[in-house]
Amino acid sequence: MRKGAQTLVFESKPVILSRAAIGGKKEGEGPLAAHFEKAESKLQELALDTAKRKLGISYEDIDVLFAGDLLNQCISSSFAARGTSIPFLGLYGACSTMAESLLLAAAFVDAGAALTSSHFASAERQYRFPLGYGGQRTPTSQWTVTGSGCCIVGKSGHGPRIEAATIGKIQDYGIKDANNMGAAMAPAAIDTMQAHFRDLRR
């Protein structure tokens, strides 16, 4: 049910039945340093398999897989999904992919799975200067995790419930510093939170 301009309220309050998070080592510090792009789909496979195993279900019990990553054409998600036989919808929301996949899984509500991953210095090199030329980073630099998270969402059961979701709008304040991602993203986050409170009268 739509409430206000941007918010969906889920009357059945879908529940997060199971979840898993898989993490990797920083770029270059572990034995997979030369294979990180191949490893990202493995991270997703492990996250999905772990969440499924914790719930005691099989791939056939999952109606739809909503998954995304930061690589071109969601290639890691596609590789992770190809051996599952679960119908797959690829998502690309960058930092918002997990929230987007949970929103869609809740809207779908018939036991969907939401899966996302990120991979420092493989996916991230497309976005964060100066990774393209291997420049030195300060100790206080932000790091994108090498890892994957998965939630299995269903109609009923025990776990956190998804009551509502507010969909954000693009906010362009003309930030010209490509390194200042916080300043570029904060206006949209603030606008979305304000819309959430306004739509739900909280």
Backbone as CSV, one residue per row, in Angstrom:
resi,resn,N_x,N_y,N_z,CA_x,CA_y,CA_z,C_x,C_y,C_z
1,MET,0.849,-1.175,0.000,0.000,0.000,0.000,0.890,1.232,0.000
2,ARG,0.576,2.138,-0.897,1.358,3.364,-0.959,0.857,4.365,0.069
3,LYS,1.804,5.013,0.745,1.446,6.013,1.737,2.285,7.247,1.470
4,GLY,1.634,8.367,1.221,2.370,9.569,0.900,2.999,9.478,-0.473
5,ALA,3.994,10.306,-0.696,4.581,10.418,-2.027,5.589,9.326,-2.355
6,GLN,6.306,8.796,-1.345,7.442,7.928,-1.648,7.480,6.626,-0.858
7,THR,6.509,6.354,-0.007,6.626,5.233,0.922,5.649,4.111,0.610
8,LEU,6.145,2.887,0.701,5.318,1.688,0.595,5.172,1.092,1.990
9,VAL,3.954,0.779,2.384,3.689,0.115,3.660,3.268,-1.302,3.345
10,PHE,3.947,-2.272,3.959,3.675,-3.681,3.701,2.713,-4.195,4.768
11,GLU,1.480,-4.451,4.372,0.455,-4.852,5.336,0.776,-6.185,5.990
12,SER,1.396,-7.097,5.249,1.719,-8.404,5.828,2.996,-8.368,6.658
13,LYS,3.697,-7.232,6.632,4.959,-7.091,7.369,5.881,-8.293,7.129
14,PRO,6.417,-8.415,5.912,7.307,-9.544,5.605,8.445,-9.641,6.624
15,VAL,8.870,-10.855,6.859,9.871,-11.107,7.897,11.184,-11.557,7.273
16,ILE,12.286,-11.089,7.842,13.604,-11.579,7.448,13.820,-12.888,8.198
17,LEU,13.689,-13.993,7.478,13.711,-15.321,8.084,15.118,-15.806,8.398
18,SER,16.067,-15.420,7.559,17.448,-15.853,7.749,18.361,-14.827,7.105
19,ARG,19.578,-14.771,7.584,20.538,-13.829,7.026,21.947,-14.380,7.175
20,ALA,22.840,-13.865,6.342,24.238,-14.273,6.411,25.105,-13.158,5.855
21,ALA,26.309,-13.057,6.360,27.279,-12.088,5.855,28.617,-12.791,5.696
22,ILE,29.202,-12.629,4.543,30.498,-13.234,4.248,31.474,-12.114,3.952
23,GLY,32.624,-12.134,4.588,33.618,-11.081,4.375,34.939,-11.653,3.911
24,GLY,35.704,-10.815,3.234,37.025,-11.213,2.752,38.106,-10.325,3.328
25,LYS,39.317,-10.576,2.981,40.441,-9.783,3.472,40.672,-8.580,2.586
26,LYS,41.350,-7.595,3.142,41.669,-6.406,2.341,42.499,-6.817,1.126
27,GLU,42.329,-5.999,0.077,43.057,-6.258,-1.165,44.550,-6.451,-0.897
28,GLY,45.090,-7.529,-1.396,46.526,-7.741,-1.314,47.013,-8.359,-0.020
29,GLU,46.149,-8.562,0.973,46.613,-9.087,2.253,46.356,-10.592,2.404
30,GLY,45.683,-11.183,1.461,45.366,-12.602,1.605,45.753,-13.388,0.373
31,PRO,45.533,-14.697,0.394,45.950,-15.561,-0.702,45.122,-15.395,-1.982
32,LEU,43.988,-14.695,-1.906,43.147,-14.513,-3.092,43.406,-13.194,-3.812
33,ALA,44.477,-12.517,-3.482,44.730,-11.179,-4.020,44.660,-11.134,-5.545
34,ALA,45.140,-12.153,-6.190,45.153,-12.158,-7.660,43.825,-12.604,-8.256
35,HIS,42.875,-13.017,-7.417,41.641,-13.602,-7.926,40.389,-12.904,-7.400
36,PHE,40.512,-11.670,-6.944,39.384,-11.027,-6.297,38.158,-10.908,-7.182
37,GLU,38.305,-10.556,-8.439,37.117,-10.405,-9.268,36.383,-11.728,-9.413
38,LYS,37.109,-12.829,-9.479,36.468,-14.134,-9.527,35.871,-14.487,-8.172
39,ALA,36.490,-14.002,-7.105,36.051,-14.385,-5.767,34.715,-13.754,-5.399
40,GLU,34.351,-12.611,-5.984,33.143,-11.932,-5.528,31.898,-12.790,-5.706
41,SER,31.783,-13.486,-6.811,30.619,-14.344,-6.976,30.640,-15.477,-5.954
42,LYS,31.831,-15.933,-5.562,31.937,-16.971,-4.531,31.442,-16.427,-3.194
43,LEU,31.734,-15.156,-2.891,31.234,-14.542,-1.664,29.707,-14.568,-1.657
44,GLN,29.106,-14.245,-2.788,27.645,-14.267,-2.873,27.104,-15.687,-2.735
45,GLU,27.745,-16.636,-3.386,27.314,-18.029,-3.263,27.350,-18.469,-1.802
46,LEU,28.428,-18.119,-1.092,28.559,-18.504,0.309,27.499,-17.835,1.178
47,ALA,27.229,-16.553,0.924,26.217,-15.839,1.717,24.841,-16.453,1.509
48,LEU,24.469,-16.704,0.256,23.164,-17.297,-0.043,23.064,-18.710,0.537
49,ASP,24.109,-19.506,0.350,24.089,-20.879,0.845,24.004,-20.904,2.369
50,THR,24.714,-19.990,3.039,24.688,-19.940,4.501,23.313,-19.550,5.016
51,ALA,22.701,-18.520,4.427,21.361,-18.092,4.852,20.338,-19.201,4.603
52,LYS,20.448,-19.877,3.466,19.539,-20.976,3.119,19.699,-22.134,4.107
53,ARG,20.949,-22.478,4.413,21.228,-23.585,5.329,20.729,-23.279,6.741
54,LYS,20.897,-22.031,7.184,20.426,-21.647,8.523,18.913,-21.809,8.639
55,LEU,18.216,-21.592,7.551,16.753,-21.690,7.555,16.279,-23.119,7.303
56,GLY,17.173,-23.964,6.787,16.805,-25.357,6.513,15.941,-25.515,5.279
57,ILE,16.193,-24.705,4.241,15.422,-24.799,2.999,16.360,-25.098,1.840
58,SER,15.777,-25.362,0.681,16.569,-25.596,-0.528,16.369,-24.423,-1.486
59,TYR,17.169,-24.403,-2.533,17.031,-23.345,-3.541,15.628,-23.342,-4.141
60,GLU,15.028,-24.506,-4.273,13.694,-24.609,-4.871,12.632,-23.917,-4.023
61,ASP,12.906,-23.684,-2.749,11.955,-23.013,-1.866,11.987,-21.493,-2.020
62,ILE,12.952,-20.974,-2.746,13.092,-19.527,-2.930,12.492,-19.156,-4.283
63,ASP,11.513,-18.243,-4.263,10.792,-17.892,-5.489,11.588,-16.990,-6.421
64,VAL,12.260,-15.994,-5.868,12.987,-15.028,-6.687,14.233,-14.580,-5.939
65,LEU,15.321,-14.405,-6.667,16.561,-13.881,-6.100,16.779,-12.468,-6.632
66,PHE,16.763,-11.496,-5.733,17.112,-10.117,-6.071,18.556,-9.924,-5.650
67,ALA,19.446,-9.674,-6.587,20.861,-9.587,-6.236,21.565,-8.541,-7.073
68,GLY,22.605,-7.962,-6.491,23.375,-6.964,-7.220,24.766,-6.833,-6.656
69,ASP,25.626,-6.188,-7.434,26.993,-5.915,-7.022,27.437,-4.653,-7.752
70,LEU,28.690,-4.303,-7.620,29.170,-3.061,-8.233,29.879,-3.264,-9.560
71,LEU,30.004,-4.490,-10.004,30.697,-4.734,-11.269,29.760,-4.522,-12.457
72,ASN,30.347,-4.325,-13.614,29.556,-4.089,-14.817,28.569,-5.219,-15.058
73,GLN,27.327,-4.863,-15.339,26.261,-5.792,-15.694,26.004,-6.845,-14.616
74,CYS,26.278,-6.496,-13.357,26.022,-7.406,-12.218,26.588,-8.799,-12.478
75,ILE,27.798,-8.846,-13.001,28.370,-10.118,-13.434,28.589,-11.086,-12.273
76,SER,29.014,-10.575,-11.111,29.225,-11.471,-9.965,27.915,-12.079,-9.495
77,SER,26.863,-11.261,-9.458,25.550,-11.765,-9.053,25.037,-12.809,-10.035
78,SER,25.239,-12.555,-11.316,24.813,-13.519,-12.340,25.527,-14.845,-12.174
79,PHE,26.848,-14.792,-11.942,27.608,-16.021,-11.753,27.168,-16.747,-10.483
80,ALA,26.863,-15.991,-9.424,26.420,-16.617,-8.174,25.056,-17.276,-8.342
81,ALA,24.196,-16.686,-9.160,22.829,-17.194,-9.318,22.718,-18.341,-10.308
82,ARG,23.668,-18.465,-11.220,23.482,-19.398,-12.329,23.384,-20.855,-11.907
83,GLY,23.968,-21.222,-10.783,23.898,-22.616,-10.364,22.761,-22.913,-9.401
84,THR,21.894,-21.952,-9.161,20.858,-22.138,-8.134,19.499,-22.539,-8.688
85,SER,19.219,-22.270,-9.925,17.918,-22.463,-10.580,16.836,-21.542,-10.018
86,ILE,17.229,-20.504,-9.252,16.269,-19.531,-8.724,16.073,-18.439,-9.776
87,PRO,14.826,-18.069,-10.110,14.617,-16.924,-10.999,15.340,-15.699,-10.436
88,PHE,16.023,-14.969,-11.308,16.976,-13.948,-10.878,16.648,-12.580,-11.467
89,LEU,16.639,-11.559,-10.608,16.500,-10.170,-11.046,17.727,-9.413,-10.574
90,GLY,18.541,-8.950,-11.524,19.765,-8.230,-11.193,19.483,-6.774,-10.870
91,LEU,20.134,-6.278,-9.831,19.940,-4.899,-9.380,21.264,-4.159,-9.383
92,TYR,21.179,-2.869,-9.634,22.388,-2.057,-9.572,22.043,-0.754,-8.874
93,GLY,22.292,-0.702,-7.587,22.009,0.510,-6.826,23.232,1.034,-6.108
94,ALA,24.413,0.517,-6.436,25.653,0.897,-5.756,25.454,0.737,-4.253
95,CYS,25.613,1.811,-3.471,25.516,1.700,-2.010,24.129,1.288,-1.538
96,SER,23.118,1.489,-2.356,21.747,1.198,-1.920,21.249,-0.181,-2.344
97,THR,22.102,-1.007,-2.923,21.634,-2.271,-3.495,20.973,-3.175,-2.460
98,MET,21.536,-3.282,-1.259,20.923,-4.167,-0.259,19.563,-3.645,0.164
99,ALA,19.451,-2.335,0.392,18.155,-1.765,0.761,17.150,-1.934,-0.379
100,GLU,17.598,-1.736,-1.613,16.718,-1.901,-2.769,16.255,-3.346,-2.906
101,SER,17.169,-4.282,-2.701,16.792,-5.688,-2.839,15.848,-6.123,-1.719
102,LEU,16.034,-5.593,-0.502,15.105,-5.905,0.586,13.727,-5.312,0.324
103,LEU,13.681,-4.093,-0.208,12.402,-3.460,-0.552,11.655,-4.319,-1.579
104,LEU,12.349,-4.736,-2.626,11.701,-5.522,-3.675,11.309,-6.910,-3.178
105,ALA,12.159,-7.528,-2.346,11.813,-8.835,-1.796,10.588,-8.723,-0.891
106,ALA,10.520,-7.649,-0.096,9.350,-7.447,0.768,8.101,-7.226,-0.070
107,ALA,8.232,-6.452,-1.151,7.087,-6.214,-2.031,6.666,-7.514,-2.711
108,PHE,7.623,-8.310,-3.080,7.329,-9.592,-3.723,6.742,-10.572,-2.713
109,VAL,7.279,-10.583,-1.527,6.827,-11.233,-0.295,6.706,-12.758,-0.306
110,ASP,6.707,-13.417,-1.414,6.582,-14.871,-1.407,7.946,-15.539,-1.301
111,ALA,8.600,-15.334,-0.193,9.900,-15.949,0.105,10.939,-15.637,-0.954
112,GLY,11.223,-14.386,-1.115,12.309,-13.971,-1.992,13.601,-13.924,-1.206
113,ALA,14.705,-13.834,-1.887,15.993,-13.665,-1.219,16.631,-12.401,-1.739
114,ALA,17.195,-11.626,-0.829,17.880,-10.386,-1.190,19.364,-10.601,-0.960
115,LEU,20.173,-10.320,-1.955,21.597,-10.623,-1.886,22.375,-9.474,-2.492
116,THR,23.440,-9.073,-1.817,24.273,-8.017,-2.379,25.720,-8.263,-2.008
117,SER,26.631,-7.644,-2.739,28.042,-7.759,-2.393,28.778,-6.520,-2.850
118,SER,29.932,-6.320,-2.257,30.846,-5.293,-2.744,32.242,-5.866,-2.641
119,HIS,33.159,-5.236,-3.317,34.471,-5.831,-3.400,35.499,-4.727,-3.514
120,PHE,36.184,-4.439,-2.435,37.126,-3.331,-2.420,38.197,-3.519,-3.489
121,ALA,38.421,-2.467,-4.255,39.474,-2.374,-5.259,39.274,-3.275,-6.460
122,SER,38.136,-3.941,-6.592,37.793,-4.488,-7.905,36.631,-3.660,-8.405
123,ALA,35.482,-3.763,-7.723,34.366,-2.895,-8.081,34.700,-1.445,-7.765
124,GLU,35.318,-1.231,-6.618,35.512,0.136,-6.165,36.445,0.933,-7.061
125,ARG,37.317,0.286,-7.771,38.258,1.057,-8.582,37.555,1.832,-9.688
126,GLN,36.307,1.465,-9.993,35.562,2.220,-10.992,35.114,3.574,-10.451
127,TYR,35.071,3.709,-9.120,34.455,4.880,-8.526,35.405,5.783,-7.755
128,ARG,36.312,5.211,-6.999,37.024,6.009,-6.011,38.438,6.332,-6.440
129,PHE,38.661,7.538,-6.815,39.988,8.062,-7.086,40.765,8.004,-5.776
130,PRO,42.038,7.641,-5.720,42.948,7.407,-6.841,43.229,5.934,-7.102
131,LEU,42.282,5.041,-6.872,42.568,3.622,-7.012,43.005,3.231,-8.408
132,GLY,42.558,3.990,-9.405,42.890,3.639,-10.779,44.389,3.590,-11.028
133,TYR,45.163,4.422,-10.336,46.597,4.378,-10.551,47.343,3.896,-9.302
134,GLY,46.635,3.377,-8.315,47.276,2.782,-7.150,47.899,3.790,-6.213
135,GLY,47.313,4.982,-6.108,47.861,6.017,-5.229,47.779,5.631,-3.760
136,GLN,48.612,6.274,-2.954,48.661,5.993,-1.515,47.405,6.512,-0.832
137,ARG,46.844,5.732,0.057,45.660,6.140,0.816,46.081,6.505,2.233
138,THR,45.391,7.452,2.804,45.662,7.802,4.189,45.024,6.757,5.099
139,PRO,45.511,6.625,6.349,44.924,5.639,7.270,43.456,5.910,7.587
140,THR,42.990,7.137,7.379,41.599,7.468,7.687,40.686,7.336,6.476
141,SER,41.202,6.851,5.352,40.383,6.692,4.149,39.268,5.695,4.389
142,GLN,38.155,5.899,3.660,37.074,4.920,3.695,37.472,3.711,2.865
143,TRP,37.009,2.564,3.297,37.249,1.338,2.559,35.908,0.653,2.311
144,THR,35.683,0.233,1.086,34.497,-0.560,0.794,34.811,-2.002,1.164
145,VAL,33.882,-2.666,1.813,34.112,-4.031,2.272,34.251,-4.985,1.093
146,THR,35.073,-5.990,1.264,35.069,-7.128,0.360,34.188,-8.165,1.029
147,GLY,32.972,-8.295,0.580,32.059,-9.193,1.258,30.708,-9.251,0.594
148,SER,29.819,-10.027,1.194,28.488,-10.196,0.665,27.520,-10.402,1.816
149,GLY,26.314,-9.880,1.652,25.264,-10.083,2.641,24.032,-10.654,1.972
150,CYS,23.293,-11.487,2.697,22.106,-12.120,2.142,21.019,-12.172,3.194
151,CYS,19.781,-11.886,2.810,18.613,-12.050,3.668,17.569,-12.856,2.902
152,ILE,16.914,-13.777,3.585,15.799,-14.513,3.000,14.528,-13.969,3.638
153,VAL,13.608,-13.490,2.790,12.408,-12.797,3.239,11.188,-13.645,2.911
154,GLY,10.272,-13.763,3.879,9.057,-14.538,3.663,7.852,-13.881,4.305
155,LYS,6.689,-14.518,4.152,5.432,-13.948,4.647,5.291,-14.049,6.149
156,SER,5.765,-15.141,6.736,5.552,-15.332,8.166,6.741,-16.062,8.760
157,GLY,6.835,-15.995,10.080,7.940,-16.634,10.785,8.508,-15.692,11.817
158,HIS,9.657,-16.055,12.357,10.295,-15.262,13.401,11.485,-14.500,12.828
159,GLY,11.598,-13.247,13.219,12.703,-12.418,12.773,12.254,-10.983,12.612
160,PRO,13.186,-10.110,12.245,12.824,-8.703,12.046,11.812,-8.560,10.911
161,ARG,10.869,-7.663,11.071,9.834,-7.445,10.059,10.117,-6.174,9.275
162,ILE,9.742,-6.211,8.013,9.878,-5.031,7.148,8.497,-4.397,7.061
163,GLU,8.307,-3.315,7.787,6.992,-2.679,7.848,6.765,-1.704,6.702
164,ALA,7.796,-0.988,6.320,7.639,0.044,5.289,8.990,0.319,4.650
165,ALA,8.946,0.908,3.485,10.175,1.311,2.792,9.911,2.614,2.043
166,THR,10.811,3.542,2.196,10.693,4.818,1.498,11.728,4.863,0.386
167,ILE,11.270,5.128,-0.814,12.133,5.156,-1.986,12.641,6.578,-2.181
168,GLY,13.961,6.708,-2.260,14.578,8.025,-2.391,14.511,8.580,-3.799
169,LYS,14.794,9.882,-3.886,14.861,10.571,-5.179,16.280,11.099,-5.373
170,ILE,16.658,11.297,-6.600,17.973,11.861,-6.905,18.022,13.303,-6.406
171,GLN,19.084,13.618,-5.704,19.324,14.980,-5.230,20.701,15.395,-5.732
172,ASP,20.763,16.358,-6.600,22.043,16.804,-7.148,22.335,18.215,-6.668
173,TYR,23.252,18.316,-5.720,23.633,19.620,-5.181,24.861,20.178,-5.895
174,GLY,25.259,19.546,-6.991,26.366,20.061,-7.784,27.727,19.872,-7.138
175,ILE,27.894,18.822,-6.324,29.187,18.550,-5.691,30.179,18.186,-6.794
176,LYS,31.285,18.896,-6.858,32.246,18.687,-7.944,33.466,17.883,-7.512
177,ASP,33.634,17.654,-6.211,34.777,16.905,-5.707,34.457,15.407,-5.763
178,ALA,35.061,14.703,-6.708,34.775,13.275,-6.893,35.185,12.435,-5.694
179,ASN,36.050,12.966,-4.839,36.492,12.220,-3.665,35.547,12.377,-2.483
180,ASN,34.648,13.326,-2.541,33.775,13.613,-1.407,32.412,12.953,-1.625
181,MET,32.395,11.629,-1.516,31.155,10.894,-1.768,30.104,11.179,-0.698
182,GLY,30.553,11.451,0.524,29.613,11.758,1.598,28.775,12.976,1.283
183,ALA,29.422,14.035,0.814,28.695,15.265,0.475,27.758,15.036,-0.705
184,ALA,28.150,14.154,-1.609,27.299,13.873,-2.766,26.076,13.045,-2.382
185,MET,26.229,12.138,-1.408,25.135,11.226,-1.058,24.263,11.728,0.088
186,ALA,24.805,12.552,0.964,24.059,12.984,2.150,22.740,13.686,1.826
187,PRO,22.683,14.581,0.834,21.403,15.251,0.562,20.274,14.273,0.222
188,ALA,20.569,13.215,-0.537,19.536,12.230,-0.871,19.115,11.449,0.374
189,ALA,20.077,11.114,1.238,19.753,10.390,2.467,18.854,11.230,3.369
190,ILE,19.194,12.494,3.521,18.397,13.389,4.372,16.995,13.559,3.798
191,ASP,16.903,13.774,2.480,15.606,13.948,1.830,14.740,12.700,1.996
192,THR,15.346,11.507,1.874,14.595,10.261,2.004,14.092,10.068,3.431
193,MET,14.936,10.371,4.419,14.494,10.249,5.814,13.356,11.225,6.113
194,GLN,13.455,12.440,5.601,12.380,13.416,5.810,11.081,12.937,5.163
195,ALA,11.196,12.375,3.953,10.006,11.853,3.270,9.403,10.695,4.056
196,HIS,10.238,9.842,4.617,9.763,8.701,5.415,8.944,9.195,6.612
197,PHE,9.501,10.139,7.346,8.792,10.665,8.518,7.513,11.398,8.113
198,ARG,7.577,12.117,7.011,6.396,12.856,6.539,5.314,11.893,6.061
199,ASP,5.683,10.915,5.243,4.705,9.978,4.688,4.020,9.141,5.771
200,LEU,4.802,8.750,6.789,4.257,7.895,7.853,3.777,8.708,9.056
201,ARG,3.886,10.019,8.962,3.477,10.932,10.060,4.121,10.555,11.378
202,ARG,5.410,10.291,11.301,6.168,9.930,12.509,6.930,11.146,12.999
